[in-house]
Coordinates of C-alpha atoms and ligand atoms in Angstrom, one line a residue:
X1 CA 0.1 -0.1 0.0
X2 CA 1.1 3.5 -0.6
X3 CA 1.9 6.0 2.2
X4 CA 0.2 9.3 2.0
X5 CA 2.5 12.1 2.0
X6 CA 2.6 14.6 4.8
X7 CA 1.3 17.9 3.7
X8 CA 1.5 19.9 7.0
X9 CA 4.1 19.3 9.8
X10 CA 4.9 21.2 12.8
X11 CA 6.3 20.6 16.2
X12 CA 4.5 20.9 19.7
X13 CA 7.5 20.8 22.0
X14 CA 9.5 17.9 20.6
X15 CA 6.4 16.1 19.2
X16 CA 6.1 16.1 15.4
X17 CA 2.6 16.6 14.1
X18 CA 1.8 15.7 10.7
X19 CA -1.4 16.1 8.7
X20 CA -1.3 13.5 5.8
X21 CA -4.7 13.6 4.5
X22 CA -4.8 17.0 3.0
X23 CA -6.2 17.8 -0.3
X24 CA -4.0 19.9 -2.6
X25 CA -4.6 23.6 -2.4
X26 CA -3.1 26.7 -4.2
X27 CA -2.8 29.5 -1.7
X28 CA -5.9 31.1 -3.0
X29 CA -8.0 27.9 -2.1
X30 CA -6.5 27.8 1.3
X31 CA -8.6 30.2 3.5
X32 CA -7.8 29.2 7.2
X33 CA -5.3 31.8 8.8
X34 CA -3.5 29.0 10.5
X35 CA -3.0 27.0 7.4
X36 CA -1.9 30.0 5.4
X37 CA 0.6 30.9 8.3
X38 CA 1.9 27.3 8.1
X39 CA 2.4 27.6 4.3
X40 CA 4.6 30.7 5.1
X41 CA 6.7 29.3 7.7
X42 CA 7.2 26.1 5.8
X43 CA 8.6 28.1 2.8
X44 CA 10.9 30.2 5.1
X45 CA 12.2 27.1 6.6
X46 CA 12.8 25.6 3.1
X47 CA 14.5 28.7 1.8
X48 CA 16.9 28.6 4.7
X49 CA 17.8 25.0 3.9
X50 CA 17.7 25.0 0.0
X51 CA 19.8 28.0 -1.2
X52 CA 20.9 28.7 -4.7
X53 CA 24.7 28.7 -5.4
X54 CA 26.9 29.4 -8.6
X55 CA 28.9 26.3 -8.8
X56 CA 30.7 27.7 -11.8
X57 CA 29.6 30.7 -14.0
X58 CA 27.9 30.3 -17.4
X59 CA 25.8 27.2 -16.4
X60 CA 22.5 26.6 -14.5
X61 CA 22.8 27.5 -10.9
X62 CA 22.5 24.8 -8.5
X63 CA 21.8 23.5 -4.8
X64 CA 24.2 25.2 -2.3
X65 CA 25.8 22.0 -0.8
X66 CA 29.5 21.1 -0.9
X67 CA 28.6 17.3 -0.9
X68 CA 25.7 15.2 -0.7
X69 CA 26.1 14.8 3.1
X70 CA 25.0 18.3 3.6
X71 CA 21.5 17.5 2.1
X72 CA 18.6 17.1 4.5
X73 CA 17.7 13.4 5.1
X74 CA 14.5 13.6 2.9
X75 CA 16.6 14.4 -0.2
X76 CA 19.4 11.8 0.5
X77 CA 19.4 8.3 -1.1
X78 CA 18.0 5.6 1.0
X79 CA 20.4 2.9 2.4
X80 CA 19.8 0.4 -0.3
X81 CA 20.3 3.0 -3.2
X82 CA 23.5 4.4 -1.4
X83 CA 25.2 0.9 -0.9
X84 CA 24.3 -0.2 -4.3
X85 CA 25.6 2.9 -5.9
X86 CA 28.8 2.6 -4.0
X87 CA 29.3 -1.2 -4.3
X88 CA 28.4 -1.4 -8.0
X89 CA 31.2 0.9 -9.0
X90 CA 33.7 -0.7 -6.9
X91 CA 32.7 -4.1 -8.3
X92 CA 33.1 -2.8 -11.9
X93 CA 36.5 -1.1 -11.3
X94 CA 37.9 -4.1 -9.2
X95 CA 36.7 -6.4 -12.0
X96 CA 38.4 -4.2 -14.7
X97 CA 41.6 -3.5 -12.7
X98 CA 42.2 -7.3 -12.7
X99 CA 41.9 -7.4 -16.4
X100 CA 44.3 -4.5 -16.7
X101 CA 46.9 -6.3 -14.6
X102 CA 46.4 -9.5 -16.7
X103 CA 47.0 -7.5 -19.8
X104 CA 49.8 -5.4 -18.6
X105 CA 51.6 -8.5 -17.6
X106 CA 50.7 -10.4 -20.9
X107 CA 50.5 -9.2 -24.5
X108 CA 50.7 -5.5 -25.3
X109 CA 47.8 -3.2 -26.4
X110 CA 48.3 -3.3 -30.1
X111 CA 45.3 -4.5 -32.0
X112 CA 41.5 -3.5 -32.0
X113 CA 40.9 -7.3 -30.9
X114 CA 42.7 -6.3 -27.7
X115 CA 39.6 -4.3 -26.6
X116 CA 37.9 -7.7 -26.3
X117 CA 40.0 -8.7 -23.5
X118 CA 38.5 -6.1 -21.2
X119 CA 35.0 -7.1 -22.6
X120 CA 33.9 -10.0 -20.4
X121 CA 31.5 -10.2 -17.7
X122 CA 30.2 -6.8 -18.1
X123 CA 28.3 -7.1 -21.2
X124 CA 24.9 -6.5 -22.7
X125 CA 23.3 -7.8 -25.9
X126 CA 23.5 -4.4 -27.7
X127 CA 27.2 -3.9 -26.4
X128 CA 27.9 -7.2 -28.0
X129 CA 26.1 -6.3 -31.3
X130 CA 28.1 -3.2 -31.3
X131 CA 31.4 -5.1 -31.0
X132 CA 30.4 -7.0 -34.0
X133 CA 29.1 -4.3 -36.2
X134 CA 30.6 -1.1 -35.2
X135 CA 32.8 -0.7 -38.4
X136 CA 29.7 -0.9 -40.6
X137 CA 28.4 2.2 -42.1
X138 CA 24.7 1.6 -41.4
X139 CA 25.5 1.0 -37.8
X140 CA 27.1 4.4 -37.6
X141 CA 24.1 6.0 -39.2
X142 CA 21.7 4.1 -36.9
X143 CA 23.4 5.4 -33.8
X144 CA 22.8 9.0 -34.9
X145 CA 18.9 8.2 -34.6
X146 CA 18.7 5.6 -31.9
X147 CA 22.0 5.7 -30.0
X148 CA 22.5 7.6 -26.7
X149 CA 22.6 10.9 -28.2
X150 CA 19.8 11.2 -30.8
X151 CA 19.6 15.1 -31.0
X152 CA 22.4 15.9 -33.1
X153 CA 21.3 14.8 -36.6
X154 CA 19.6 17.5 -38.8
X155 CA 18.6 17.6 -42.4
X156 CA 20.2 20.2 -44.6
X157 CA 19.0 21.8 -48.0
X158 CA 22.5 23.1 -48.7
X159 CA 26.1 22.3 -47.7
X160 CA 27.6 24.4 -44.9
X161 CA 30.2 26.7 -46.6
X162 CA 33.1 25.3 -44.5
X163 CA 32.4 21.8 -45.7
X164 CA 33.3 21.7 -49.5
X165 CA 32.0 18.4 -50.6
X166 CA 31.6 18.3 -54.4
X167 CA 28.9 16.1 -55.9
X168 CA 31.6 13.7 -57.6
X169 CA 33.2 12.9 -54.3
X170 CA 30.1 11.1 -53.1
X171 CA 28.7 9.9 -56.3
X172 CA 29.6 6.3 -55.6
X173 CA 27.6 6.3 -52.3
X174 CA 24.5 7.5 -54.1
X175 CA 21.6 5.3 -55.5
X176 CA 21.6 5.0 -59.4
X177 CA 20.4 7.9 -61.4
X178 CA 20.7 10.5 -58.7
X179 CA 23.2 13.0 -57.3
X180 CA 24.1 15.2 -54.3
X181 CA 22.3 18.2 -55.6
X182 CA 19.1 16.2 -56.3
X183 CA 19.1 14.5 -53.1
X184 CA 19.8 17.8 -51.2
X185 CA 16.6 19.2 -52.8
X186 CA 14.7 16.0 -52.0
X187 CA 15.6 16.3 -48.3
X188 CA 17.6 13.1 -48.1
X189 CA 20.9 14.7 -46.9
X190 CA 21.7 15.0 -43.3
X191 CA 24.4 16.6 -41.2
X192 CA 26.3 16.0 -37.9
X193 CA 28.1 19.2 -37.0
X194 CA 30.4 19.2 -34.0
X195 CA 31.3 23.0 -34.4
X196 CA 30.8 23.5 -30.7
X197 CA 34.0 21.4 -30.0
X198 CA 36.0 23.8 -32.0
X199 CA 38.6 25.4 -29.7
X200 CA 37.7 23.5 -26.5
X201 CA 40.8 23.2 -24.4
X202 CA 42.3 19.6 -24.2
X203 CA 43.1 17.6 -21.1
X204 CA 46.5 16.5 -20.3
X205 CA 46.7 13.1 -18.5
X206 CA 49.7 11.8 -16.7
X207 CA 51.8 14.4 -18.6
X208 CA 50.3 13.3 -22.0
X209 CA 48.2 15.7 -24.1
X210 CA 44.9 14.5 -25.3
X211 CA 43.3 15.8 -28.5
X212 CA 40.0 16.9 -29.7
X213 CA 38.5 17.6 -33.2
X214 CA 35.5 19.5 -34.4
X215 CA 34.2 17.2 -37.1
X216 CA 31.5 17.5 -39.8
X217 CA 29.8 14.5 -41.0
X218 CA 27.5 14.2 -44.0
X219 CA 24.9 11.5 -44.3
X220 CA 22.6 10.3 -46.9
X221 CA 19.4 8.5 -46.5
X222 CA 19.9 5.7 -49.0
X223 CA 16.7 4.2 -50.3
X224 CA 17.8 0.6 -49.7
X225 CA 20.6 0.9 -46.9
X226 CA 19.2 3.7 -44.7
X227 CA 21.1 6.6 -43.2
X228 CA 24.8 6.3 -44.3
X229 CA 27.9 8.4 -43.6
X230 CA 29.2 9.7 -46.9
X231 CA 31.7 12.3 -46.1
X232 CA 33.8 13.4 -43.1
X233 CA 35.9 16.4 -42.4
X234 CA 37.5 16.6 -39.0
X235 CA 37.9 20.3 -38.5
X236 CA 35.9 23.2 -39.1
X237 CA 38.2 25.2 -41.4
X238 CA 38.9 23.4 -44.6
X239 CA 42.5 23.6 -45.7
X240 CA 45.1 21.2 -46.9
X241 CA 45.6 19.4 -43.7
X242 CA 42.0 18.6 -43.4
X243 CA 41.0 16.2 -45.8
X244 CA 37.5 15.1 -46.6
X245 CA 37.3 11.3 -45.7
X246 CA 35.2 9.2 -47.8
X247 CA 33.9 5.6 -47.6
X248 CA 36.0 4.8 -50.7
X249 CA 39.3 5.7 -48.9
X250 CA 41.6 3.1 -47.5
X251 CA 39.4 1.3 -44.9
X252 CA 41.8 2.3 -42.0
X253 CA 41.4 5.8 -42.8
X254 CA 37.6 5.9 -43.1
X255 CA 37.4 3.9 -40.0
X256 CA 39.7 6.4 -38.0
X257 CA 37.7 9.4 -39.4
X258 CA 34.5 7.7 -38.0
X259 CA 36.1 7.1 -34.8
X260 CA 36.9 10.9 -34.6
X261 CA 33.3 11.8 -35.1
X262 CA 32.3 9.3 -32.4
X263 CA 34.9 10.8 -30.0
X264 CA 33.2 14.1 -30.5
X265 CA 29.9 12.4 -30.1
X266 CA 31.1 11.1 -26.6
X267 CA 32.0 14.5 -25.5
X268 CA 28.5 16.1 -26.6
X269 CA 26.7 13.3 -25.4
X270 CA 28.0 13.2 -21.9
X271 CA 28.6 16.7 -21.2
X272 CA 25.8 18.5 -23.1
X273 CA 22.8 16.1 -23.9
X274 CA 23.2 14.2 -20.5
X275 CA 24.9 16.4 -17.9
X276 CA 23.7 19.8 -18.9
X277 CA 20.4 19.1 -20.7
X278 CA 19.0 16.6 -18.3
X279 CA 20.8 16.6 -14.8
X280 CA 21.5 20.4 -14.5
X281 CA 18.3 21.7 -16.1
X282 CA 16.3 19.5 -13.9
X283 CA 18.2 20.5 -10.7
X284 CA 17.0 24.1 -11.3
X285 CA 13.4 22.8 -10.9
X286 CA 14.3 20.7 -7.9
X287 CA 15.7 23.8 -6.2
X288 CA 12.9 26.2 -7.2
X289 CA 10.1 23.7 -6.2
X290 CA 11.7 23.1 -2.7
X291 CA 12.1 26.7 -2.1
X292 CA 8.9 28.2 -3.3
X293 CA 6.1 25.6 -3.2
X294 CA 4.8 24.2 0.1
X295 CA 4.0 20.5 0.2
X296 CA 0.2 21.0 0.1
X297 CA 0.5 22.9 -3.3
X298 CA -0.7 20.9 -6.3
X299 CA 2.3 21.8 -8.3
X300 CA 4.5 20.5 -5.6
X301 CA 2.6 17.3 -5.5
X302 CA 2.8 16.9 -9.2
X303 CA 6.4 17.5 -9.4
X304 CA 8.1 16.1 -6.3
X305 CA 8.0 12.5 -7.4
X306 CA 9.9 13.6 -10.6
X307 CA 12.7 15.2 -8.5
X308 CA 13.6 12.4 -6.2
X309 CA 17.4 11.7 -5.6
X310 CA 18.3 14.4 -8.3
X311 CA 20.1 16.6 -5.8
X312 CA 22.1 13.8 -4.4
X313 CA 23.2 12.3 -7.7
X314 CA 24.1 15.7 -8.9
X315 CA 26.1 16.6 -5.9
X316 CA 28.0 13.4 -6.4
X317 CA 28.6 14.3 -10.0
X318 CA 30.0 17.6 -9.0
X319 CA 32.4 16.1 -6.4
X320 CA 33.5 13.1 -8.3
X321 CA 32.8 13.2 -11.9
X322 CA 33.5 16.6 -13.1
X323 CA 35.6 18.1 -10.2
X324 CA 39.2 19.1 -10.6
X325 CA 40.6 15.6 -9.8
X326 CA 37.4 13.8 -10.9
X327 CA 36.8 11.1 -13.5
X328 CA 36.7 13.4 -16.4
X329 CA 39.9 14.9 -15.5
X330 CA 41.5 11.4 -15.0
X331 CA 40.4 9.9 -18.4
X332 CA 38.5 12.1 -20.8
X333 CA 39.8 14.5 -23.3
X334 CA 37.4 17.4 -22.2
X335 CA 38.5 16.8 -18.5
X336 CA 39.8 19.9 -16.7
X337 CA 38.7 23.2 -18.3
X338 CA 37.3 21.8 -21.4
X339 CA 34.2 20.3 -20.3
X340 CA 33.2 23.6 -18.4
X341 CA 33.8 25.6 -21.5
X342 CA 32.0 23.2 -23.5
X343 CA 29.0 23.3 -21.2
X344 CA 29.1 27.2 -21.2
X345 CA 29.2 27.5 -24.9
X346 CA 26.1 25.2 -25.1
X347 CA 24.3 27.0 -22.3
X348 CA 24.8 30.3 -24.1
X349 CA 22.5 29.1 -27.0
X350 CA 20.4 26.6 -25.0
X351 CA 16.6 27.3 -25.9
X352 CA 13.5 26.4 -24.1
X353 CA 12.2 25.5 -27.5
X354 CA 14.8 22.8 -28.1
X355 CA 13.7 21.1 -24.9
X356 CA 10.3 20.4 -26.5
X357 CA 10.3 17.4 -28.7
X358 CA 7.8 18.5 -31.2
X359 CA 9.7 21.6 -31.8
X360 CA 13.1 19.9 -31.6
X361 CA 12.2 17.6 -34.4
X362 CA 10.7 20.1 -36.5
X363 CA 13.6 22.5 -36.2
X364 CA 16.1 19.7 -37.1
X365 CA 13.9 18.7 -40.1
X366 CA 13.8 15.1 -38.9
X367 CA 10.2 14.5 -38.8
X368 CA 10.1 12.3 -41.9
X369 CA 13.3 10.3 -41.1
X370 CA 12.3 6.6 -41.0
X371 CA 13.2 4.2 -38.3
X372 CA 13.9 7.1 -35.9
X373 CA 12.4 5.2 -33.0
X374 CA 13.6 7.8 -30.3
X375 CA 11.4 10.4 -32.2
X376 CA 8.4 8.1 -32.4
X377 CA 8.5 6.9 -28.9
X378 CA 9.4 10.1 -27.3
X379 CA 6.4 11.9 -28.9
X380 CA 4.1 9.2 -27.7
X381 CA 5.6 9.7 -24.1
X382 CA 5.3 13.6 -24.6
X383 CA 1.6 13.4 -25.5
X384 CA 0.9 11.1 -22.5
X385 CA 2.8 13.3 -20.1
X386 CA 1.2 16.6 -21.5
X387 CA -2.2 15.2 -21.1
X388 CA -1.5 14.0 -17.6
X389 CA -0.1 17.5 -16.7
X390 CA -3.1 19.3 -18.3
X391 CA -5.6 17.0 -16.5
X392 CA -4.0 17.7 -13.0
X393 CA -3.4 21.3 -13.5
X394 CA -7.1 21.8 -14.8
X395 CA -8.3 20.6 -11.4
X396 CA -6.8 23.5 -9.6
X397 CA -6.6 26.4 -12.3
X398 CA -9.4 27.4 -14.5
X399 CA -7.9 30.5 -16.2
X400 CA -4.9 32.5 -16.7
X401 CA -5.8 34.7 -13.9
X402 CA -5.9 31.7 -11.7
X403 CA -2.3 31.1 -12.5
X404 CA -1.2 34.6 -12.5
X405 CA -2.8 35.2 -8.9
X406 CA -1.1 32.2 -7.2
X407 CA 1.6 34.0 -5.7
X408 CA 3.7 31.0 -4.6
X409 CA 3.5 29.8 -8.1
X410 CA 4.7 33.1 -9.4
X411 CA 7.7 33.1 -6.9
X412 CA 8.5 29.6 -8.2
X413 CA 8.5 30.7 -11.8
X414 CA 10.7 33.8 -10.9
X415 CA 13.1 31.7 -9.0
X416 CA 13.4 29.6 -12.2
X417 CA 13.9 32.5 -14.5
X418 CA 15.9 34.8 -12.4
X419 CA 17.9 32.5 -10.2
X420 CA 18.3 29.1 -11.7
X421 CA 18.5 30.2 -15.3
X422 CA 19.9 33.6 -14.5
X423 CA 21.8 35.4 -17.3
X424 CA 20.1 33.5 -20.1
X425 CA 18.5 36.3 -22.2
X426 CA 17.7 34.1 -25.1
X427 CA 16.4 30.9 -23.4
X428 CA 12.8 31.8 -24.6
X429 CA 10.6 31.1 -21.5
X430 CA 7.5 33.2 -21.8
X431 CA 7.7 36.4 -19.5
X432 CA 4.3 35.6 -18.0
X433 CA 2.8 32.2 -17.4
X434 CA -0.5 31.6 -19.0
X435 CA -2.4 28.4 -18.0
X436 CA -1.3 26.8 -21.3
X437 CA 2.4 27.8 -20.9
X438 CA 2.3 26.5 -17.3
X439 CA 1.2 23.0 -18.7
X440 CA 3.9 23.0 -21.2
X441 CA 6.6 24.1 -18.8
X442 CA 5.5 21.4 -16.4
X443 CA 5.4 18.8 -19.2
X444 CA 9.0 19.8 -20.2
X445 CA 10.2 19.3 -16.6
X446 CA 8.6 15.9 -16.3
X447 CA 9.6 14.7 -19.9
X448 CA 13.2 15.7 -19.3
X449 CA 13.4 14.1 -15.9
X450 CA 11.9 10.8 -17.3
X451 CA 11.8 10.1 -20.9
X452 CA 14.8 12.4 -22.1
X453 CA 17.0 11.1 -19.2
X454 CA 16.2 7.5 -19.9
X455 CA 17.0 8.0 -23.6
X456 CA 20.3 9.6 -23.0
X457 CA 21.3 7.6 -19.9
X458 CA 20.2 4.0 -20.3
X459 CA 22.0 3.2 -23.4
X460 CA 25.4 4.5 -22.3
X461 CA 26.8 1.1 -21.6
X462 CA 25.3 -0.5 -24.7
X463 CA 26.9 2.2 -27.0
X464 CA 30.1 2.9 -25.2
X465 CA 31.2 -0.3 -23.7
X466 CA 33.0 -1.2 -26.9
X467 CA 35.3 1.6 -26.5
X468 CA 36.4 2.0 -30.2
X469 CA 32.9 2.8 -31.0
X470 CA 32.5 5.9 -28.6
X471 CA 36.0 6.7 -27.3
X472 CA 36.2 9.0 -24.3
X473 CA 39.5 10.5 -25.4
X474 CA 42.1 10.6 -28.2
X475 CA 45.8 10.4 -27.6
X476 CA 47.0 11.5 -31.0
X477 CA 46.0 14.4 -33.4
X478 CA 43.5 13.6 -36.2
X479 CA 45.3 12.1 -39.2
X480 CA 46.2 14.6 -42.0
X481 CA 47.1 12.1 -44.6
X482 CA 44.6 9.4 -45.6
X483 CA 47.3 7.0 -47.1
X484 CA 49.3 7.0 -43.8
X485 CA 46.8 5.6 -41.4
X486 CA 47.9 2.4 -39.9
X487 CA 46.5 0.0 -37.2
X488 CA 49.4 1.2 -34.9
X489 CA 48.4 4.8 -35.3
X490 CA 44.8 3.8 -34.5
X491 CA 45.8 1.9 -31.3
X492 CA 48.0 4.7 -30.2
X493 CA 45.2 7.2 -30.8
X494 CA 42.2 5.4 -29.0
X495 CA 42.1 5.3 -25.2
X496 CA 44.7 3.2 -23.4
X497 CA 43.9 0.2 -21.2
X498 CA 43.2 2.2 -18.1
X499 CA 41.1 4.8 -19.8
X500 CA 39.1 2.1 -21.5
X501 CA 38.5 0.2 -18.4
X502 CA 37.2 3.3 -16.7
X503 CA 35.0 4.2 -19.5
X504 CA 33.4 0.5 -19.2
X505 CA 33.2 0.9 -15.5
X506 CA 31.4 4.2 -15.3
X507 CA 29.1 3.7 -18.3
X508 CA 28.2 0.2 -16.6
X509 CA 27.7 1.9 -13.4
X510 CA 25.4 4.5 -14.8
X511 CA 23.5 2.7 -17.5
X512 CA 22.4 -0.4 -15.8
X513 CA 18.9 -0.7 -14.4
X514 CA 18.6 0.8 -11.0
X515 CA 17.6 -1.7 -8.2
X516 CA 15.0 0.6 -6.5
X517 CA 13.8 2.2 -9.7
X518 CA 10.3 3.6 -9.5
X519 CA 9.0 3.6 -13.0
X520 CA 7.3 6.6 -14.8
X521 CA 3.7 7.1 -13.4
X522 CA 4.2 5.0 -10.3
X523 CA 4.3 6.7 -7.0
X524 CA 5.9 5.4 -3.8
X525 CA 3.8 7.7 -1.7
X526 CA 0.3 9.1 -2.3
X527 CA 0.4 12.7 -3.1
X528 CA -2.9 13.4 -4.5
X529 CA -6.1 12.1 -2.6
X530 CA -8.8 13.7 -4.5
X531 CA -10.8 11.3 -6.7
X532 CA -10.6 13.4 -9.9
X533 CA -6.8 13.7 -9.5
X534 CA -6.6 9.8 -9.0
X535 CA -8.7 9.4 -12.2
X536 CA -6.2 11.6 -14.1
X537 CA -3.4 9.5 -12.7
X538 CA -5.2 6.3 -13.7
X539 CA -5.8 7.5 -17.2
X540 CA -2.0 8.3 -17.4
X541 CA -1.2 4.7 -16.4
X542 CA -3.4 3.4 -18.9
X543 CA -1.9 5.5 -21.6
X544 CA 1.6 4.3 -20.5
X545 CA 0.5 0.7 -20.6
X546 CA -0.7 1.2 -24.2
X547 CA 2.6 2.7 -25.1
X548 CA 4.3 0.0 -23.6
X549 CA 2.3 -2.6 -25.6
X550 CA 2.9 -0.7 -28.7
X551 CA 6.7 -0.5 -28.4
X552 CA 6.9 -4.1 -27.5
X553 CA 4.9 -5.0 -30.6
X554 CA 6.9 -2.7 -32.9
X555 CA 10.2 -4.2 -31.5
X556 CA 9.2 -7.8 -32.0
X557 CA 11.6 -9.6 -34.3
X558 CA 14.0 -6.8 -34.5
X559 CA 17.5 -7.7 -34.4
X560 CA 18.4 -4.3 -32.7
X561 CA 15.6 -3.3 -30.3
X562 CA 14.9 0.2 -29.2
X563 CA 13.7 -0.2 -25.8
X564 CA 15.1 2.7 -23.8
X565 CA 11.7 4.5 -23.8
X566 CA 9.7 1.5 -22.7
X567 CA 7.7 3.2 -19.9
X568 CA 8.5 0.3 -17.6
X569 CA 12.1 1.1 -18.0
X570 CA 11.8 4.9 -17.8
X571 CA 12.5 6.0 -14.2
X572 CA 10.1 8.6 -12.6
X573 CA 13.1 10.9 -11.9
X574 CA 16.8 11.4 -12.5
X575 CA 18.3 9.1 -9.8
X576 CA 21.6 8.1 -11.4
Ligands
OYP1 C1 28.6 10.5 -9.8 O1 32.6 6.7 -6.5 C2 28.0 10.2 -11.0 O2 33.7 7.6 -8.1 C3 28.9 9.4 -11.7 O3 26.8 12.2 -11.7 C4 29.9 8.8 -11.2 C5 30.3 9.1 -10.0 C6 29.4 10.1 -9.3 C7 31.6 8.7 -9.5 C8 31.4 7.8 -8.3 C9 32.7 7.3 -7.5 C10 26.7 10.7 -11.6 C11 25.9 12.9 -12.3 C12 25.9 12.9 -13.6 C13 25.8 13.0 -14.8 C14 25.8 13.0 -16.3 C15 27.2 12.8 -16.9 C16 27.6 11.5 -16.8 C17 28.9 11.3 -17.6 C18 29.5 10.1 -17.5 C19 30.8 10.1 -18.1 C20 31.5 8.6 -18.1 C21 32.9 8.9 -18.2 C22 33.7 7.7 -18.7 C23 34.9 7.7 -18.7

């Protein structure tokens, strides 16, 4: 049975008094002076406990806590979650350090096959599929749509000026009786552009410089073969030293060019799509909700289950992952200043619009791209979430005035725009909230904390465990001469044994199913008691069940299944 959630608490002497059975009320619906006074006092205490801090300039502000130990008990992992979190990583690291030793004392690290030697025990079906197929061009194209970072690919109608591909270069990749110009007009040409990586400072690891490129990759939607990479340039400024790599090049050169694209992909995926656009964005809503909405507020009741554990995991991330001596500094090419500069660049151009799936797909021109399961399933989840949110909000607000006159909600919104996302003039949140805008905003929060995080987080072991497919660092500069690429050069460029082991351990640790996961739409505590709200929740669950069945059906018999957005596998909040 579900526990009801305490809405009012106070102390008489040392005795805690709690009222659990309280229907949700906006401040305008609460009329008893004692209860109104309680709301005020609760918020004063919360604002003293949960304070904004600027951890670094130019990224979203966050909770003022040096480590997770400073968080109040209610926001901490429970024992089971904490011990699992700490043990699983140690298990993975121990497992891998044994392999590392075995390899160090055995043969050297000189062939791609050697990556197989750190690839036992920690495995998944997709990771194994990846190990078998990662060199194939269709698989590269597939990952742009249904890998861990499905938001980079965009359709283009003309080539970027700094990417001088001419039609005859790619003619042999085209279907018969067509050419690049025709296919550009037809909307069958796509681009991955990692311009944001240009100029990001590189890490130095144990005295050795690491390297970064800023690639452009052209893709073609082939009528028979699907989305295929057809040309790669590893730098933004074309000149003699940056050849355009083609599938017809010597196989090692084409393979290394693709690896360089995938290395940029690792950085953009982890730092921007995952850390910035899910973890850090959602933290803003955690802090503003805890500071500005009392527990009896309907919007608190709606959001709180989607904010569980996010403060703690983010504190852990700031102290152990992206800190001065954290895991990024130790093994990733953007470790040190790089990752922050990268995140700051993205934050400057981050828009509210890009966080809304319909707009995101339309703006990237990918609405017609076939087999883009991420798009199909995330739109299904968006619709379900949006109608759930509208149903709940509609029970407490009937008009724009109702929204504007809720001073707690207005303070919450101000905290978001002026504190959390301070200094972001082009973010594009509306300046005042209408009822409709409120529903959109709440849907965005829940969508990111659930579906979007699942889509980015849950596949990271699958796509990154086979290190050559998504390398976390590169130890040599990009190749300038297509004919000079050798296996020796590839192995000297890819992560070394210890970097590779760390990449496997961390992505396994974060990507595996969480033991105490609460799936989307399920609640460990009962927040709403009103019959009408419970009906809305039931309808949401029914919609999710239908989506579940539809996704299962669509994936039947597929060799590579896309199940990251299966509602039963999407967590209700960012907990890892
Ligand atoms: C927190 O004990 C988190 O060392 C991960 O952070 C890992 C630790 C702590 C280390 C625990 C320990 C989660 C929040 C976040 C996030 C999003 C970015 C994840 C990037 C993962 C990069 C993997 C790097 C592989 C080399």
